[in-house]
PDB file of C-alpha atoms in Angstrom:
ATOM      1  CA  UNK A   1      73.547  89.874 107.192  1.00  0.00           C
ATOM      2  CA  UNK A   2      75.836  86.863 107.468  1.00  0.00           C
ATOM      3  CA  UNK A   3      79.105  86.994 105.567  1.00  0.00           C
ATOM      4  CA  UNK A   4      81.757  84.432 105.093  1.00  0.00           C
ATOM      5  CA  UNK A   5      85.373  85.333 105.577  1.00  0.00           C
ATOM      6  CA  UNK A   6      87.574  83.530 103.097  1.00  0.00           C
ATOM      7  CA  UNK A   7      91.303  83.593 102.628  1.00  0.00           C
ATOM      8  CA  UNK A   8      93.754  81.812 100.394  1.00  0.00           C
ATOM      9  CA  UNK A   9      94.812  78.340 101.499  1.00  0.00           C
ATOM     10  CA  UNK A  10      98.465  77.621 100.779  1.00  0.00           C
ATOM     11  CA  UNK A  11     100.925  74.843 101.397  1.00  0.00           C
ATOM     12  CA  UNK A  12     102.414  76.734 104.363  1.00  0.00           C
ATOM     13  CA  UNK A  13      99.299  76.788 106.605  1.00  0.00           C
ATOM     14  CA  UNK A  14     100.072  73.641 108.579  1.00  0.00           C
ATOM     15  CA  UNK A  15     102.883  75.294 110.538  1.00  0.00           C
ATOM     16  CA  UNK A  16     101.606  78.887 110.789  1.00  0.00           C
ATOM     17  CA  UNK A  17     100.921  80.121 114.298  1.00  0.00           C
ATOM     18  CA  UNK A  18      97.958  82.474 114.649  1.00  0.00           C
ATOM     19  CA  UNK A  19      96.402  84.516 117.406  1.00  0.00           C
ATOM     20  CA  UNK A  20      92.893  83.810 118.653  1.00  0.00           C
ATOM     21  CA  UNK A  21      90.906  86.757 119.947  1.00  0.00           C
ATOM     22  CA  UNK A  22      87.937  87.347 122.215  1.00  0.00           C
ATOM     23  CA  UNK A  23      84.746  89.060 120.960  1.00  0.00           C
ATOM     24  CA  UNK A  24      86.437  92.423 121.642  1.00  0.00           C
ATOM     25  CA  UNK A  25      89.266  91.520 119.213  1.00  0.00           C
ATOM     26  CA  UNK A  26      91.818  91.185 122.038  1.00  0.00           C
ATOM     27  CA  UNK A  27      94.455  88.457 121.670  1.00  0.00           C
ATOM     28  CA  UNK A  28      94.026  85.787 124.363  1.00  0.00           C
ATOM     29  CA  UNK A  29      95.508  82.607 122.867  1.00  0.00           C
ATOM     30  CA  UNK A  30      97.682  81.226 120.091  1.00  0.00           C
ATOM     31  CA  UNK A  31      97.500  78.075 118.039  1.00  0.00           C
ATOM     32  CA  UNK A  32      98.278  76.466 114.727  1.00  0.00           C
ATOM     33  CA  UNK A  33      96.514  77.900 111.687  1.00  0.00           C
ATOM     34  CA  UNK A  34      94.912  74.528 110.963  1.00  0.00           C
ATOM     35  CA  UNK A  35      93.495  74.077 114.486  1.00  0.00           C
ATOM     36  CA  UNK A  36      90.078  75.352 115.513  1.00  0.00           C
ATOM     37  CA  UNK A  37      90.196  78.234 117.984  1.00  0.00           C
ATOM     38  CA  UNK A  38      89.216  77.484 121.580  1.00  0.00           C
ATOM     39  CA  UNK A  39      85.513  77.829 122.393  1.00  0.00           C
ATOM     40  CA  UNK A  40      84.318  81.428 122.274  1.00  0.00           C
ATOM     41  CA  UNK A  41      87.400  82.725 120.481  1.00  0.00           C
ATOM     42  CA  UNK A  42      87.730  83.932 116.897  1.00  0.00           C
ATOM     43  CA  UNK A  43      90.289  83.891 114.117  1.00  0.00           C
ATOM     44  CA  UNK A  44      91.708  87.085 112.560  1.00  0.00           C
ATOM     45  CA  UNK A  45      92.042  87.716 108.825  1.00  0.00           C
ATOM     46  CA  UNK A  46      93.375  90.692 106.894  1.00  0.00           C
ATOM     47  CA  UNK A  47      92.552  91.404 103.283  1.00  0.00           C
ATOM     48  CA  UNK A  48      92.968  94.188 100.746  1.00  0.00           C
ATOM     49  CA  UNK A  49      90.715  95.360  97.955  1.00  0.00           C
ATOM     50  CA  UNK A  50      92.950  96.795  95.246  1.00  0.00           C
ATOM     51  CA  UNK A  51      91.854  99.225  92.577  1.00  0.00           C
ATOM     52  CA  UNK A  52      93.647 101.082  89.809  1.00  0.00           C
ATOM     53  CA  UNK A  53      93.738 104.810  89.082  1.00  0.00           C
ATOM     54  CA  UNK A  54      90.772 104.372  86.697  1.00  0.00           C
ATOM     55  CA  UNK A  55      88.609 103.127  89.588  1.00  0.00           C
ATOM     56  CA  UNK A  56      88.512  99.493  88.480  1.00  0.00           C
ATOM     57  CA  UNK A  57      88.782  96.754  91.100  1.00  0.00           C
ATOM     58  CA  UNK A  58      91.302  93.914  90.989  1.00  0.00           C
ATOM     59  CA  UNK A  59      89.340  90.706  90.530  1.00  0.00           C
ATOM     60  CA  UNK A  60      90.934  87.284  90.633  1.00  0.00           C
ATOM     61  CA  UNK A  61      89.877  83.679  90.296  1.00  0.00           C
ATOM     62  CA  UNK A  62      90.930  81.277  93.009  1.00  0.00           C
ATOM     63  CA  UNK A  63      92.733  78.134  91.916  1.00  0.00           C
ATOM     64  CA  UNK A  64      90.893  74.799  91.909  1.00  0.00           C
ATOM     65  CA  UNK A  65      93.188  73.494  94.669  1.00  0.00           C
ATOM     66  CA  UNK A  66      92.155  75.849  97.474  1.00  0.00           C
ATOM     67  CA  UNK A  67      90.048  74.277 100.232  1.00  0.00           C
ATOM     68  CA  UNK A  68      87.409  76.969 100.405  1.00  0.00           C
ATOM     69  CA  UNK A  69      85.619  78.358  97.353  1.00  0.00           C
ATOM     70  CA  UNK A  70      87.784  76.714  94.662  1.00  0.00           C
ATOM     71  CA  UNK A  71      87.471  78.344  91.211  1.00  0.00           C
ATOM     72  CA  UNK A  72      85.490  81.268  92.646  1.00  0.00           C
ATOM     73  CA  UNK A  73      86.104  84.915  91.835  1.00  0.00           C
ATOM     74  CA  UNK A  74      87.112  87.301  94.622  1.00  0.00           C
ATOM     75  CA  UNK A  75      88.405  90.813  95.272  1.00  0.00           C
ATOM     76  CA  UNK A  76      89.756  90.179  98.780  1.00  0.00           C
ATOM     77  CA  UNK A  77      93.474  89.449  98.661  1.00  0.00           C
ATOM     78  CA  UNK A  78      94.386  88.243 102.091  1.00  0.00           C
ATOM     79  CA  UNK A  79      94.961  85.599 104.686  1.00  0.00           C
ATOM     80  CA  UNK A  80      95.286  84.754 108.345  1.00  0.00           C
ATOM     81  CA  UNK A  81      96.917  87.184 110.735  1.00  0.00           C
ATOM     82  CA  UNK A  82      99.890  85.395 112.269  1.00  0.00           C
ATOM     83  CA  UNK A  83     100.843  85.398 115.932  1.00  0.00           C
ATOM     84  CA  UNK A  84     102.118  88.809 116.978  1.00  0.00           C
ATOM     85  CA  UNK A  85     101.225  90.364 113.630  1.00  0.00           C
ATOM     86  CA  UNK A  86      99.008  93.415 113.220  1.00  0.00           C
ATOM     87  CA  UNK A  87      96.227  93.471 110.631  1.00  0.00           C
ATOM     88  CA  UNK A  88      98.068  95.945 108.393  1.00  0.00           C
ATOM     89  CA  UNK A  89     101.300  93.931 108.471  1.00  0.00           C
ATOM     90  CA  UNK A  90      99.338  90.798 107.521  1.00  0.00           C
ATOM     91  CA  UNK A  91      97.635  92.631 104.651  1.00  0.00           C
ATOM     92  CA  UNK A  92     100.993  93.829 103.315  1.00  0.00           C
ATOM     93  CA  UNK A  93     102.504  90.343 103.646  1.00  0.00           C
ATOM     94  CA  UNK A  94      99.606  88.813 101.720  1.00  0.00           C
ATOM     95  CA  UNK A  95      99.932  91.388  98.910  1.00  0.00           C
ATOM     96  CA  UNK A  96     103.610  90.457  98.638  1.00  0.00           C
ATOM     97  CA  UNK A  97     103.018  86.686  98.747  1.00  0.00           C
ATOM     98  CA  UNK A  98     100.032  86.536  96.411  1.00  0.00           C
ATOM     99  CA  UNK A  99     100.585  89.416  93.985  1.00  0.00           C
ATOM    100  CA  UNK A 100     104.286  90.255  94.229  1.00  0.00           C
ATOM    101  CA  UNK A 101     103.739  93.780  95.537  1.00  0.00           C
ATOM    102  CA  UNK A 102     106.558  94.491  97.999  1.00  0.00           C
ATOM    103  CA  UNK A 103     105.115  97.843  99.090  1.00  0.00           C
ATOM    104  CA  UNK A 104     101.680  99.440  99.064  1.00  0.00           C
ATOM    105  CA  UNK A 105     102.027 103.168  99.726  1.00  0.00           C
ATOM    106  CA  UNK A 106      98.777 104.678 100.931  1.00  0.00           C
ATOM    107  CA  UNK A 107      97.122 101.408 101.978  1.00  0.00           C
ATOM    108  CA  UNK A 108      94.487 102.071 104.612  1.00  0.00           C
ATOM    109  CA  UNK A 109      91.967 100.148 106.670  1.00  0.00           C
ATOM    110  CA  UNK A 110      88.489 100.481 105.152  1.00  0.00           C
ATOM    111  CA  UNK A 111      86.464  98.480 107.676  1.00  0.00           C
ATOM    112  CA  UNK A 112      86.575  95.674 110.214  1.00  0.00           C
ATOM    113  CA  UNK A 113      83.702  93.260 110.680  1.00  0.00           C
ATOM    114  CA  UNK A 114      82.945  90.088 112.570  1.00  0.00           C
ATOM    115  CA  UNK A 115      81.866  87.417 110.101  1.00  0.00           C
ATOM    116  CA  UNK A 116      81.177  83.701 109.820  1.00  0.00           C
ATOM    117  CA  UNK A 117      83.922  81.677 108.212  1.00  0.00           C
ATOM    118  CA  UNK A 118      83.368  78.160 106.874  1.00  0.00           C
ATOM    119  CA  UNK A 119      85.686  77.051 109.704  1.00  0.00           C
ATOM    120  CA  UNK A 120      84.296  79.306 112.472  1.00  0.00           C
ATOM    121  CA  UNK A 121      83.777  82.953 113.361  1.00  0.00           C
ATOM    122  CA  UNK A 122      86.445  85.535 112.576  1.00  0.00           C
ATOM    123  CA  UNK A 123      87.298  89.201 112.447  1.00  0.00           C
ATOM    124  CA  UNK A 124      87.975  90.383 108.909  1.00  0.00           C
ATOM    125  CA  UNK A 125      89.801  93.655 108.446  1.00  0.00           C
ATOM    126  CA  UNK A 126      89.539  94.963 104.905  1.00  0.00           C
ATOM    127  CA  UNK A 127      92.093  97.432 103.602  1.00  0.00           C
ATOM    128  CA  UNK A 128      91.961  99.458 100.423  1.00  0.00           C
ATOM    129  CA  UNK A 129      94.838 100.316  98.135  1.00  0.00           C
ATOM    130  CA  UNK A 130      95.185 102.001  94.745  1.00  0.00           C
ATOM    131  CA  UNK A 131      97.771  99.936  92.855  1.00  0.00           C
ATOM    132  CA  UNK A 132     100.566 101.838  91.188  1.00  0.00           C
ATOM    133  CA  UNK A 133     101.929  98.903  89.160  1.00  0.00           C
ATOM    134  CA  UNK A 134     100.669  95.639  87.657  1.00  0.00           C
ATOM    135  CA  UNK A 135     100.428  92.535  89.842  1.00  0.00           C
ATOM    136  CA  UNK A 136     102.646  89.469  89.519  1.00  0.00           C
ATOM    137  CA  UNK A 137     100.246  86.780  90.767  1.00  0.00           C
ATOM    138  CA  UNK A 138     101.457  83.563  92.344  1.00  0.00           C
ATOM    139  CA  UNK A 139      99.999  80.853  90.069  1.00  0.00           C
ATOM    140  CA  UNK A 140      99.707  78.451  93.016  1.00  0.00           C
ATOM    141  CA  UNK A 141      97.145  80.798  94.534  1.00  0.00           C
ATOM    142  CA  UNK A 142      95.672  82.854  91.702  1.00  0.00           C
ATOM    143  CA  UNK A 143      94.448  81.303  88.456  1.00  0.00           C
ATOM    144  CA  UNK A 144      93.639  84.638  86.772  1.00  0.00           C
ATOM    145  CA  UNK A 145      93.447  88.312  87.716  1.00  0.00           C
ATOM    146  CA  UNK A 146      92.630  91.622  86.115  1.00  0.00           C
ATOM    147  CA  UNK A 147      91.138  95.030  86.804  1.00  0.00           C
ATOM    148  CA  UNK A 148      87.407  95.228  86.052  1.00  0.00           C
ATOM    149  CA  UNK A 149      84.590  97.705  86.571  1.00  0.00           C
ATOM    150  CA  UNK A 150      83.065  97.329  90.059  1.00  0.00           C
ATOM    151  CA  UNK A 151      79.583  97.494  88.521  1.00  0.00           C
ATOM    152  CA  UNK A 152      80.336  94.348  86.516  1.00  0.00           C
ATOM    153  CA  UNK A 153      81.193  92.533  89.747  1.00  0.00           C
ATOM    154  CA  UNK A 154      78.102  93.881  91.556  1.00  0.00           C
ATOM    155  CA  UNK A 155      75.738  92.849  88.768  1.00  0.00           C
ATOM    156  CA  UNK A 156      76.944  89.259  88.618  1.00  0.00           C
ATOM    157  CA  UNK A 157      79.316  89.521  85.683  1.00  0.00           C
ATOM    158  CA  UNK A 158      81.691  87.082  87.358  1.00  0.00           C
ATOM    159  CA  UNK A 159      80.325  83.963  88.988  1.00  0.00           C
ATOM    160  CA  UNK A 160      80.641  82.182  91.226  1.00  0.00           C
ATOM    161  CA  UNK A 161      81.789  84.951  93.554  1.00  0.00           C
ATOM    162  CA  UNK A 162      83.039  84.644  97.136  1.00  0.00           C
ATOM    163  CA  UNK A 163      80.304  86.252  99.303  1.00  0.00           C
ATOM    164  CA  UNK A 164      82.642  88.394 101.455  1.00  0.00           C
ATOM    165  CA  UNK A 165      84.285  89.730  98.287  1.00  0.00           C
ATOM    166  CA  UNK A 166      80.923  90.648  96.793  1.00  0.00           C
ATOM    167  CA  UNK A 167      80.038  92.451 100.032  1.00  0.00           C
ATOM    168  CA  UNK A 168      83.358  94.338  99.975  1.00  0.00           C
ATOM    169  CA  UNK A 169      82.600  95.648  96.472  1.00  0.00           C
ATOM    170  CA  UNK A 170      79.127  96.793  97.591  1.00  0.00           C
ATOM    171  CA  UNK A 171      80.613  98.581 100.612  1.00  0.00           C
ATOM    172  CA  UNK A 172      83.594 100.198  98.901  1.00  0.00           C
ATOM    173  CA  UNK A 173      82.173 101.047  95.464  1.00  0.00           C
ATOM    174  CA  UNK A 174      78.663 102.404  96.086  1.00  0.00           C
ATOM    175  CA  UNK A 175      76.541 103.150  93.042  1.00  0.00           C
TER     176      UNK A 175
END
């Protein structure tokens, strides 16, 4: 199965430095976020699937200004792992930047997978967290968000949907 790894595109990406990794997920080079990785190397992304205590998943709609999948629905809140940053630290930073959550007690890695990104191959590490307070979405990045039943997402209740987000719901909320 081929997945696409998608993250939020923001105004700050032109100066971000990111690590590039080999197929074993070992850091071997650095570069600007906007530059393609050297041949044979991959990008790293961290994302979180958030749910509430009722078992609903946080779904959001991407803004029309993002480069990849504009106006699509997604459950993966995340972005590029910066140079020297661990996956978990990147996931926590993205939750803070995109949803205003300054802490995420109990967040844990759910899975890591190598996927195809519209801009090249990447490692995507998906975390899971049960939210203990409502989000405060950044309107530059999130057009709408709310907690919805995972089954509604899996059965096509929200379209268009980012493929990697749809796969995350299938993996994390089995029927």
